[in-house]
């Protein structure tokens, strides 16, 4: 229900009220992304790989948090399924899979991870960072789905928008379960403000998902 409510509210909203993102993506991004769709697909494939890898790392490093293992195990499979589907879109269009690109967005977000504290606090930091990446990806998939001409990709991005919104909910809800809810909410606001600053200072590139 939480996911459906999220999507419905978001569909009605022009300001990402439910995702709470502080800065909408520059509208120029989707136009240049469409002109560089091969690069976008390659970068996107790596985003899905990193999403799967990140969930695997959380499961391995926080094996003692039962809910994290239970919730994230199926997310790994979903993210890897997304990776396979992006690879299929590349193949259908005769595009080659390229080497991994430097992910400035994620590098900048990782700099904000608070070190130290309890294991629950450390885990919360990772969960919030992942929630943020899911929220931003969701916003970008919505833009792609609404604006690009390729009908197949339009549908694909719409589907991914819904799936990544679900992951956003997974990460936020996990953080609120494993750590103090008020502290999680306060830290989430800080992460949102930081992400907006990161985005504002990133070059708009048509060959990157973020
Ligand atoms: Fe995904
Ligand atoms: Fe995701």
PDB file of C-alpha atoms and ligand atoms in Angstrom:
ATOM      1  CA  UNK A   1       0.000   0.000   0.000  1.00  0.00           C
ATOM      2  CA  UNK A   2       2.831   2.351   0.881  1.00  0.00           C
ATOM      3  CA  UNK A   3       4.254   1.974  -2.633  1.00  0.00           C
ATOM      4  CA  UNK A   4       0.903   2.525  -4.340  1.00  0.00           C
ATOM      5  CA  UNK A   5       0.263   5.600  -2.210  1.00  0.00           C
ATOM      6  CA  UNK A   6       3.738   6.856  -3.041  1.00  0.00           C
ATOM      7  CA  UNK A   7       3.240   6.478  -6.791  1.00  0.00           C
ATOM      8  CA  UNK A   8      -0.253   7.976  -6.742  1.00  0.00           C
ATOM      9  CA  UNK A   9       0.845  10.958  -4.716  1.00  0.00           C
ATOM     10  CA  UNK A  10       3.879  11.406  -6.849  1.00  0.00           C
ATOM     11  CA  UNK A  11       1.897  11.243 -10.073  1.00  0.00           C
ATOM     12  CA  UNK A  12      -0.239  14.086  -8.742  1.00  0.00           C
ATOM     13  CA  UNK A  13       2.694  16.096  -7.606  1.00  0.00           C
ATOM     14  CA  UNK A  14       5.020  18.286  -9.612  1.00  0.00           C
ATOM     15  CA  UNK A  15       7.412  18.825  -6.758  1.00  0.00           C
ATOM     16  CA  UNK A  16       8.229  15.281  -5.677  1.00  0.00           C
ATOM     17  CA  UNK A  17       6.296  15.818  -2.426  1.00  0.00           C
ATOM     18  CA  UNK A  18       6.411  12.146  -1.508  1.00  0.00           C
ATOM     19  CA  UNK A  19      10.000  11.612  -2.529  1.00  0.00           C
ATOM     20  CA  UNK A  20      10.907  14.813  -0.722  1.00  0.00           C
ATOM     21  CA  UNK A  21      13.716  15.630  -3.112  1.00  0.00           C
ATOM     22  CA  UNK A  22      14.700  19.248  -2.609  1.00  0.00           C
ATOM     23  CA  UNK A  23      15.799  20.037  -6.134  1.00  0.00           C
ATOM     24  CA  UNK A  24      14.116  18.819  -9.326  1.00  0.00           C
ATOM     25  CA  UNK A  25      16.381  17.620 -12.122  1.00  0.00           C
ATOM     26  CA  UNK A  26      17.263  20.349 -14.617  1.00  0.00           C
ATOM     27  CA  UNK A  27      14.735  19.862 -17.466  1.00  0.00           C
ATOM     28  CA  UNK A  28      17.573  20.097 -20.018  1.00  0.00           C
ATOM     29  CA  UNK A  29      18.947  16.769 -18.780  1.00  0.00           C
ATOM     30  CA  UNK A  30      16.240  14.587 -20.332  1.00  0.00           C
ATOM     31  CA  UNK A  31      16.697  16.188 -23.772  1.00  0.00           C
ATOM     32  CA  UNK A  32      20.434  15.611 -23.860  1.00  0.00           C
ATOM     33  CA  UNK A  33      19.973  12.146 -22.337  1.00  0.00           C
ATOM     34  CA  UNK A  34      17.651  11.181 -25.195  1.00  0.00           C
ATOM     35  CA  UNK A  35      20.267  12.294 -27.717  1.00  0.00           C
ATOM     36  CA  UNK A  36      22.839  10.080 -25.963  1.00  0.00           C
ATOM     37  CA  UNK A  37      20.639   7.079 -25.284  1.00  0.00           C
ATOM     38  CA  UNK A  38      23.433   4.545 -25.918  1.00  0.00           C
ATOM     39  CA  UNK A  39      25.567   6.151 -23.192  1.00  0.00           C
ATOM     40  CA  UNK A  40      22.556   6.448 -20.908  1.00  0.00           C
ATOM     41  CA  UNK A  41      21.798   2.746 -21.307  1.00  0.00           C
ATOM     42  CA  UNK A  42      25.396   1.769 -20.541  1.00  0.00           C
ATOM     43  CA  UNK A  43      25.525   4.050 -17.495  1.00  0.00           C
ATOM     44  CA  UNK A  44      22.116   2.780 -16.421  1.00  0.00           C
ATOM     45  CA  UNK A  45      23.300  -0.845 -16.628  1.00  0.00           C
ATOM     46  CA  UNK A  46      26.081   0.019 -14.192  1.00  0.00           C
ATOM     47  CA  UNK A  47      23.612   1.804 -11.888  1.00  0.00           C
ATOM     48  CA  UNK A  48      21.611  -1.434 -11.676  1.00  0.00           C
ATOM     49  CA  UNK A  49      24.789  -3.459 -11.078  1.00  0.00           C
ATOM     50  CA  UNK A  50      25.814  -1.047  -8.299  1.00  0.00           C
ATOM     51  CA  UNK A  51      22.346  -1.205  -6.743  1.00  0.00           C
ATOM     52  CA  UNK A  52      22.556  -5.024  -6.638  1.00  0.00           C
ATOM     53  CA  UNK A  53      26.160  -4.945  -5.329  1.00  0.00           C
ATOM     54  CA  UNK A  54      25.264  -2.391  -2.667  1.00  0.00           C
ATOM     55  CA  UNK A  55      22.413  -4.590  -1.355  1.00  0.00           C
ATOM     56  CA  UNK A  56      24.726  -7.627  -1.323  1.00  0.00           C
ATOM     57  CA  UNK A  57      27.302  -5.660   0.710  1.00  0.00           C
ATOM     58  CA  UNK A  58      24.633  -4.592   3.209  1.00  0.00           C
ATOM     59  CA  UNK A  59      23.451  -8.196   3.589  1.00  0.00           C
ATOM     60  CA  UNK A  60      27.019  -9.452   4.126  1.00  0.00           C
ATOM     61  CA  UNK A  61      28.151  -6.649   6.456  1.00  0.00           C
ATOM     62  CA  UNK A  62      24.924  -6.446   8.465  1.00  0.00           C
ATOM     63  CA  UNK A  63      24.040 -10.162   8.513  1.00  0.00           C
ATOM     64  CA  UNK A  64      22.963  -9.789  12.155  1.00  0.00           C
ATOM     65  CA  UNK A  65      20.071  -7.438  11.231  1.00  0.00           C
ATOM     66  CA  UNK A  66      17.451 -10.014  10.259  1.00  0.00           C
ATOM     67  CA  UNK A  67      15.035  -7.529   8.638  1.00  0.00           C
ATOM     68  CA  UNK A  68      17.773  -6.085   6.447  1.00  0.00           C
ATOM     69  CA  UNK A  69      18.699  -9.530   5.143  1.00  0.00           C
ATOM     70  CA  UNK A  70      15.060 -10.452   4.579  1.00  0.00           C
ATOM     71  CA  UNK A  71      14.042  -7.229   2.831  1.00  0.00           C
ATOM     72  CA  UNK A  72      17.174  -6.759   0.724  1.00  0.00           C
ATOM     73  CA  UNK A  73      17.606 -10.323  -0.536  1.00  0.00           C
ATOM     74  CA  UNK A  74      14.727 -10.045  -3.057  1.00  0.00           C
ATOM     75  CA  UNK A  75      15.864  -6.488  -3.939  1.00  0.00           C
ATOM     76  CA  UNK A  76      19.221  -7.930  -5.121  1.00  0.00           C
ATOM     77  CA  UNK A  77      17.328 -10.211  -7.521  1.00  0.00           C
ATOM     78  CA  UNK A  78      15.167  -7.323  -8.753  1.00  0.00           C
ATOM     79  CA  UNK A  79      18.162  -5.058  -9.370  1.00  0.00           C
ATOM     80  CA  UNK A  80      19.970  -7.819 -11.196  1.00  0.00           C
ATOM     81  CA  UNK A  81      16.822  -8.405 -13.238  1.00  0.00           C
ATOM     82  CA  UNK A  82      16.907  -4.701 -14.163  1.00  0.00           C
ATOM     83  CA  UNK A  83      20.556  -5.089 -15.187  1.00  0.00           C
ATOM     84  CA  UNK A  84      19.649  -7.987 -17.478  1.00  0.00           C
ATOM     85  CA  UNK A  85      16.838  -5.999 -19.049  1.00  0.00           C
ATOM     86  CA  UNK A  86      19.050  -2.969 -19.718  1.00  0.00           C
ATOM     87  CA  UNK A  87      21.571  -5.321 -21.354  1.00  0.00           C
ATOM     88  CA  UNK A  88      18.758  -6.662 -23.525  1.00  0.00           C
ATOM     89  CA  UNK A  89      17.806  -3.118 -24.628  1.00  0.00           C
ATOM     90  CA  UNK A  90      21.451  -2.456 -25.513  1.00  0.00           C
ATOM     91  CA  UNK A  91      21.618  -5.657 -27.570  1.00  0.00           C
ATOM     92  CA  UNK A  92      18.338  -5.020 -29.403  1.00  0.00           C
ATOM     93  CA  UNK A  93      19.610  -1.623 -30.504  1.00  0.00           C
ATOM     94  CA  UNK A  94      23.022  -2.933 -31.571  1.00  0.00           C
ATOM     95  CA  UNK A  95      24.851  -0.973 -28.864  1.00  0.00           C
ATOM     96  CA  UNK A  96      27.959  -2.305 -27.140  1.00  0.00           C
ATOM     97  CA  UNK A  97      28.365  -2.554 -23.374  1.00  0.00           C
ATOM     98  CA  UNK A  98      31.130  -0.145 -22.355  1.00  0.00           C
ATOM     99  CA  UNK A  99      33.448   0.147 -19.409  1.00  0.00           C
ATOM    100  CA  UNK A 100      32.230   1.468 -16.036  1.00  0.00           C
ATOM    101  CA  UNK A 101      32.058   5.246 -15.720  1.00  0.00           C
ATOM    102  CA  UNK A 102      33.101   7.392 -12.788  1.00  0.00           C
ATOM    103  CA  UNK A 103      29.980   7.989 -10.727  1.00  0.00           C
ATOM    104  CA  UNK A 104      30.502  11.534  -9.431  1.00  0.00           C
ATOM    105  CA  UNK A 105      27.040  11.624  -7.879  1.00  0.00           C
ATOM    106  CA  UNK A 106      27.514   8.518  -5.735  1.00  0.00           C
ATOM    107  CA  UNK A 107      31.120   9.494  -4.873  1.00  0.00           C
ATOM    108  CA  UNK A 108      29.858  12.847  -3.563  1.00  0.00           C
ATOM    109  CA  UNK A 109      27.030  11.220  -1.609  1.00  0.00           C
ATOM    110  CA  UNK A 110      29.432   8.708  -0.042  1.00  0.00           C
ATOM    111  CA  UNK A 111      31.557  11.591   1.276  1.00  0.00           C
ATOM    112  CA  UNK A 112      28.599  12.529   3.486  1.00  0.00           C
ATOM    113  CA  UNK A 113      28.386   9.128   5.239  1.00  0.00           C
ATOM    114  CA  UNK A 114      28.859   9.693   8.958  1.00  0.00           C
ATOM    115  CA  UNK A 115      31.612   7.487  10.359  1.00  0.00           C
ATOM    116  CA  UNK A 116      31.534   5.809  13.757  1.00  0.00           C
ATOM    117  CA  UNK A 117      28.637   5.310  16.142  1.00  0.00           C
ATOM    118  CA  UNK A 118      26.819   2.050  16.721  1.00  0.00           C
ATOM    119  CA  UNK A 119      26.324  -0.557  14.001  1.00  0.00           C
ATOM    120  CA  UNK A 120      22.683   0.507  13.795  1.00  0.00           C
ATOM    121  CA  UNK A 121      23.812   4.095  13.182  1.00  0.00           C
ATOM    122  CA  UNK A 122      26.278   3.029  10.496  1.00  0.00           C
ATOM    123  CA  UNK A 123      23.636   0.895   8.833  1.00  0.00           C
ATOM    124  CA  UNK A 124      21.169   3.800   8.950  1.00  0.00           C
ATOM    125  CA  UNK A 125      23.636   5.982   7.051  1.00  0.00           C
ATOM    126  CA  UNK A 126      23.910   3.399   4.264  1.00  0.00           C
ATOM    127  CA  UNK A 127      20.160   2.855   4.154  1.00  0.00           C
ATOM    128  CA  UNK A 128      19.473   6.589   3.840  1.00  0.00           C
ATOM    129  CA  UNK A 129      22.090   7.022   1.138  1.00  0.00           C
ATOM    130  CA  UNK A 130      20.557   4.139  -0.799  1.00  0.00           C
ATOM    131  CA  UNK A 131      17.051   5.566  -0.298  1.00  0.00           C
ATOM    132  CA  UNK A 132      18.235   8.839  -1.777  1.00  0.00           C
ATOM    133  CA  UNK A 133      19.767   7.194  -4.844  1.00  0.00           C
ATOM    134  CA  UNK A 134      16.524   5.258  -5.368  1.00  0.00           C
ATOM    135  CA  UNK A 135      14.455   8.444  -5.041  1.00  0.00           C
ATOM    136  CA  UNK A 136      16.599  10.343  -7.542  1.00  0.00           C
ATOM    137  CA  UNK A 137      16.655   7.393  -9.957  1.00  0.00           C
ATOM    138  CA  UNK A 138      12.895   7.204  -9.684  1.00  0.00           C
ATOM    139  CA  UNK A 139      12.599  10.904 -10.549  1.00  0.00           C
ATOM    140  CA  UNK A 140      14.899  10.467 -13.563  1.00  0.00           C
ATOM    141  CA  UNK A 141      13.012   7.407 -14.829  1.00  0.00           C
ATOM    142  CA  UNK A 142       9.826   9.405 -14.653  1.00  0.00           C
ATOM    143  CA  UNK A 143      11.396  12.162 -16.756  1.00  0.00           C
ATOM    144  CA  UNK A 144      12.674   9.646 -19.301  1.00  0.00           C
ATOM    145  CA  UNK A 145       9.346   7.852 -19.414  1.00  0.00           C
ATOM    146  CA  UNK A 146       7.434  11.100 -19.965  1.00  0.00           C
ATOM    147  CA  UNK A 147       9.713  12.695 -22.518  1.00  0.00           C
ATOM    148  CA  UNK A 148      11.479  10.245 -24.759  1.00  0.00           C
ATOM    149  CA  UNK A 149      10.046   9.058 -28.086  1.00  0.00           C
ATOM    150  CA  UNK A 150      11.169   5.392 -28.007  1.00  0.00           C
ATOM    151  CA  UNK A 151       7.935   3.592 -27.009  1.00  0.00           C
ATOM    152  CA  UNK A 152       9.641   0.486 -25.645  1.00  0.00           C
ATOM    153  CA  UNK A 153      12.018   2.472 -23.475  1.00  0.00           C
ATOM    154  CA  UNK A 154       9.150   4.702 -22.320  1.00  0.00           C
ATOM    155  CA  UNK A 155       7.345   1.642 -20.925  1.00  0.00           C
ATOM    156  CA  UNK A 156      10.547   0.201 -19.494  1.00  0.00           C
ATOM    157  CA  UNK A 157      11.394   3.418 -17.630  1.00  0.00           C
ATOM    158  CA  UNK A 158       7.836   3.705 -16.312  1.00  0.00           C
ATOM    159  CA  UNK A 159       8.112   0.204 -14.887  1.00  0.00           C
ATOM    160  CA  UNK A 160      11.479   0.979 -13.331  1.00  0.00           C
ATOM    161  CA  UNK A 161      10.127   4.192 -11.818  1.00  0.00           C
ATOM    162  CA  UNK A 162       7.594   2.102  -9.885  1.00  0.00           C
ATOM    163  CA  UNK A 163      10.141  -0.531  -8.898  1.00  0.00           C
ATOM    164  CA  UNK A 164      12.723   2.007  -7.636  1.00  0.00           C
ATOM    165  CA  UNK A 165       9.991   3.849  -5.706  1.00  0.00           C
ATOM    166  CA  UNK A 166       9.361   0.539  -3.947  1.00  0.00           C
ATOM    167  CA  UNK A 167      13.046   0.241  -3.099  1.00  0.00           C
ATOM    168  CA  UNK A 168      13.050   3.793  -1.768  1.00  0.00           C
ATOM    169  CA  UNK A 169      10.241   2.777   0.602  1.00  0.00           C
ATOM    170  CA  UNK A 170      12.145  -0.406   1.566  1.00  0.00           C
ATOM    171  CA  UNK A 171      15.273   1.523   2.557  1.00  0.00           C
ATOM    172  CA  UNK A 172      13.480   4.277   4.468  1.00  0.00           C
ATOM    173  CA  UNK A 173      11.252   1.837   6.334  1.00  0.00           C
ATOM    174  CA  UNK A 174      14.228  -0.351   7.246  1.00  0.00           C
ATOM    175  CA  UNK A 175      16.082   2.654   8.665  1.00  0.00           C
ATOM    176  CA  UNK A 176      13.031   3.600  10.728  1.00  0.00           C
ATOM    177  CA  UNK A 177      12.797   0.057  12.096  1.00  0.00           C
ATOM    178  CA  UNK A 178      16.409  -0.458  13.049  1.00  0.00           C
ATOM    179  CA  UNK A 179      17.121   2.957  14.557  1.00  0.00           C
ATOM    180  CA  UNK A 180      15.367   5.710  16.472  1.00  0.00           C
ATOM    181  CA  UNK A 181      12.627   7.086  14.216  1.00  0.00           C
ATOM    182  CA  UNK A 182      13.059  10.769  15.186  1.00  0.00           C
ATOM    183  CA  UNK A 183      16.807  10.549  14.648  1.00  0.00           C
ATOM    184  CA  UNK A 184      16.284   8.848  11.288  1.00  0.00           C
ATOM    185  CA  UNK A 185      13.823  11.552  10.212  1.00  0.00           C
ATOM    186  CA  UNK A 186      16.184  14.326  11.289  1.00  0.00           C
ATOM    187  CA  UNK A 187      19.134  12.734   9.494  1.00  0.00           C
ATOM    188  CA  UNK A 188      16.992  12.138   6.384  1.00  0.00           C
ATOM    189  CA  UNK A 189      16.341  15.891   6.182  1.00  0.00           C
ATOM    190  CA  UNK A 190      20.095  16.518   6.323  1.00  0.00           C
ATOM    191  CA  UNK A 191      20.699  13.969   3.564  1.00  0.00           C
ATOM    192  CA  UNK A 192      18.016  15.577   1.402  1.00  0.00           C
ATOM    193  CA  UNK A 193      19.570  19.016   1.795  1.00  0.00           C
ATOM    194  CA  UNK A 194      23.029  17.628   1.054  1.00  0.00           C
ATOM    195  CA  UNK A 195      21.824  15.784  -2.051  1.00  0.00           C
ATOM    196  CA  UNK A 196      20.289  18.995  -3.427  1.00  0.00           C
ATOM    197  CA  UNK A 197      23.661  20.733  -3.017  1.00  0.00           C
ATOM    198  CA  UNK A 198      25.463  17.846  -4.741  1.00  0.00           C
ATOM    199  CA  UNK A 199      23.039  17.939  -7.652  1.00  0.00           C
ATOM    200  CA  UNK A 200      23.279  21.714  -7.979  1.00  0.00           C
ATOM    201  CA  UNK A 201      27.041  21.478  -8.352  1.00  0.00           C
ATOM    202  CA  UNK A 202      27.141  18.532 -10.752  1.00  0.00           C
ATOM    203  CA  UNK A 203      27.617  19.149 -14.440  1.00  0.00           C
ATOM    204  CA  UNK A 204      24.495  18.191 -16.469  1.00  0.00           C
ATOM    205  CA  UNK A 205      25.620  15.317 -18.630  1.00  0.00           C
ATOM    206  CA  UNK A 206      23.649  13.379 -21.195  1.00  0.00           C
ATOM    207  CA  UNK A 207      25.797  10.306 -20.671  1.00  0.00           C
ATOM    208  CA  UNK A 208      24.967   9.831 -17.006  1.00  0.00           C
ATOM    209  CA  UNK A 209      21.823   8.720 -15.213  1.00  0.00           C
ATOM    210  CA  UNK A 210      22.724  11.061 -12.350  1.00  0.00           C
TER     211      UNK A 210
HETATM  212 FE1  LIG B   1      16.880  -0.984 -10.368  1.00  0.00          FE
HETATM  213 FE1  LIG B   2      16.391   0.132  -6.933  1.00  0.00          FE
END
